[in-house]
Coordinates of C-alpha atoms in Angstrom, one line a residue:
X1 CA 102.4 81.9 127.4
X2 CA 104.0 84.7 129.6
X3 CA 107.7 85.3 128.4
X4 CA 110.5 84.4 130.3
X5 CA 112.6 86.8 129.8
X6 CA 115.6 83.8 128.9
X7 CA 118.6 85.0 126.6
X8 CA 121.2 83.4 124.9
X9 CA 121.6 79.6 125.5
X10 CA 118.7 79.5 127.9
X11 CA 116.4 80.6 125.3
X12 CA 117.6 78.6 122.5
X13 CA 117.6 75.4 125.0
X14 CA 113.8 76.8 125.5
X15 CA 113.0 77.1 122.1
X16 CA 114.0 73.7 121.3
X17 CA 112.4 71.9 123.8
X18 CA 109.3 73.8 122.5
X19 CA 109.9 72.9 119.2
X20 CA 110.0 69.1 120.1
X21 CA 107.0 70.0 121.4
X22 CA 105.4 71.2 118.9
X23 CA 106.7 68.4 116.9
X24 CA 105.3 66.0 119.1
X25 CA 101.6 67.4 119.3
X26 CA 101.8 67.1 115.4
X27 CA 102.3 63.7 115.3
X28 CA 99.9 62.6 118.1
X29 CA 97.8 64.7 117.3
X30 CA 97.4 65.3 113.2
X31 CA 96.5 62.5 111.4
X32 CA 97.8 63.9 107.8
X33 CA 101.0 65.0 109.8
X34 CA 101.6 61.8 110.3
X35 CA 100.2 60.8 107.1
X36 CA 102.9 62.8 105.6
X37 CA 105.8 61.8 108.0
X38 CA 105.4 57.8 106.4
X39 CA 105.6 59.5 102.8
X40 CA 108.5 61.3 103.5
X41 CA 110.8 58.5 105.3
X42 CA 109.9 56.0 101.9
X43 CA 110.4 59.5 100.0
X44 CA 114.2 59.9 101.5
X45 CA 115.2 56.6 101.4
X46 CA 114.6 56.4 97.7
X47 CA 115.9 59.6 97.5
X48 CA 119.2 57.8 98.4
X49 CA 118.8 55.2 95.4
X50 CA 117.5 57.9 92.3
X51 CA 120.6 59.7 93.4
X52 CA 123.1 56.7 93.4
X53 CA 121.8 56.1 89.7
X54 CA 122.6 59.7 88.4
X55 CA 125.6 60.7 86.2
X56 CA 125.9 64.1 87.3
X57 CA 124.6 67.0 89.9
X58 CA 124.0 64.2 91.9
X59 CA 123.9 66.7 95.5
X60 CA 121.7 69.2 93.3
X61 CA 119.3 66.4 92.8
X62 CA 118.8 65.3 96.9
X63 CA 118.3 68.1 97.3
X64 CA 115.4 68.6 95.1
X65 CA 114.1 65.4 96.7
X66 CA 114.2 66.3 99.7
X67 CA 112.9 69.7 100.4
X68 CA 109.5 68.8 98.8
X69 CA 109.0 66.6 101.8
X70 CA 110.1 68.5 103.9
X71 CA 108.0 71.8 103.0
X72 CA 104.8 69.7 103.0
X73 CA 105.9 68.4 106.8
X74 CA 106.5 72.6 107.5
X75 CA 103.1 73.8 105.7
X76 CA 101.0 70.6 107.4
X77 CA 102.5 72.2 110.6
X78 CA 101.8 75.5 110.1
X79 CA 98.0 74.6 108.8
X80 CA 97.4 72.1 111.7
X81 CA 98.6 75.4 113.8
X82 CA 96.3 78.0 111.5
X83 CA 93.5 75.4 112.9
X84 CA 94.1 75.1 116.1
X85 CA 93.4 78.4 116.8
X86 CA 90.6 79.1 114.3
X87 CA 88.9 76.0 116.0
X88 CA 90.2 78.0 119.7
X89 CA 88.7 80.8 118.7
X90 CA 84.9 79.3 118.3
X91 CA 82.8 76.5 116.6
X92 CA 80.2 78.9 114.8
X93 CA 80.7 79.7 110.4
X94 CA 83.1 82.9 109.8
X95 CA 84.3 83.7 106.5
X96 CA 87.7 84.6 107.6
X97 CA 87.9 81.8 109.8
X98 CA 86.9 79.5 106.7
X99 CA 89.5 81.7 105.1
X100 CA 92.4 81.2 106.8
X101 CA 91.6 77.5 107.0
X102 CA 91.5 77.2 103.1
X103 CA 94.5 79.0 102.9
X104 CA 96.4 76.3 105.0
X105 CA 95.2 74.0 103.5
X106 CA 96.4 76.0 100.0
X107 CA 99.8 75.8 101.3
X108 CA 100.2 72.2 101.8
X109 CA 98.6 71.8 98.9
X110 CA 101.2 73.8 97.0
X111 CA 104.5 71.9 98.5
X112 CA 103.0 68.5 97.5
X113 CA 102.2 70.1 93.5
X114 CA 106.4 71.5 94.2
X115 CA 107.3 68.0 95.5
X116 CA 105.3 65.9 92.5
X117 CA 107.2 68.5 90.1
X118 CA 110.8 68.2 91.2
X119 CA 110.3 64.3 91.7
X120 CA 109.4 64.1 88.3
X121 CA 111.9 66.2 86.6
X122 CA 115.3 64.5 88.3
X123 CA 113.3 61.0 87.8
X124 CA 113.1 62.0 84.3
X125 CA 116.2 63.5 84.3
X126 CA 118.1 60.8 85.6
X127 CA 116.4 58.1 84.1
X128 CA 115.1 59.5 80.4
X129 CA 117.8 62.3 80.5
X130 CA 115.0 64.6 79.6

């Protein structure tokens, strides 16, 4: 891609267009991203329900609950970008290519783990009082 040299509001508008293009590409080309989007919608709706039952710190609980799915989507897009670049370079196996793909996958795993831990923590606090 050639640099456009755009500045100011034009640069911001162009960046927004590229971001939307990237989200569309992830949704169209990546099954894992589509699955994560569906799960995120379910979790966002559930977060409202859980927080409505909370007696304290509703805003903090809500942020804790919705940050996980957002981070999963972010990690999934970065992982897909890494995989696309590695696949663009070539099909033959290379240790560094494998390492890059594995690290991208690990990022997704860590965000899924964060999501599970934060949801379990909030649910235990709200419904069990732990």
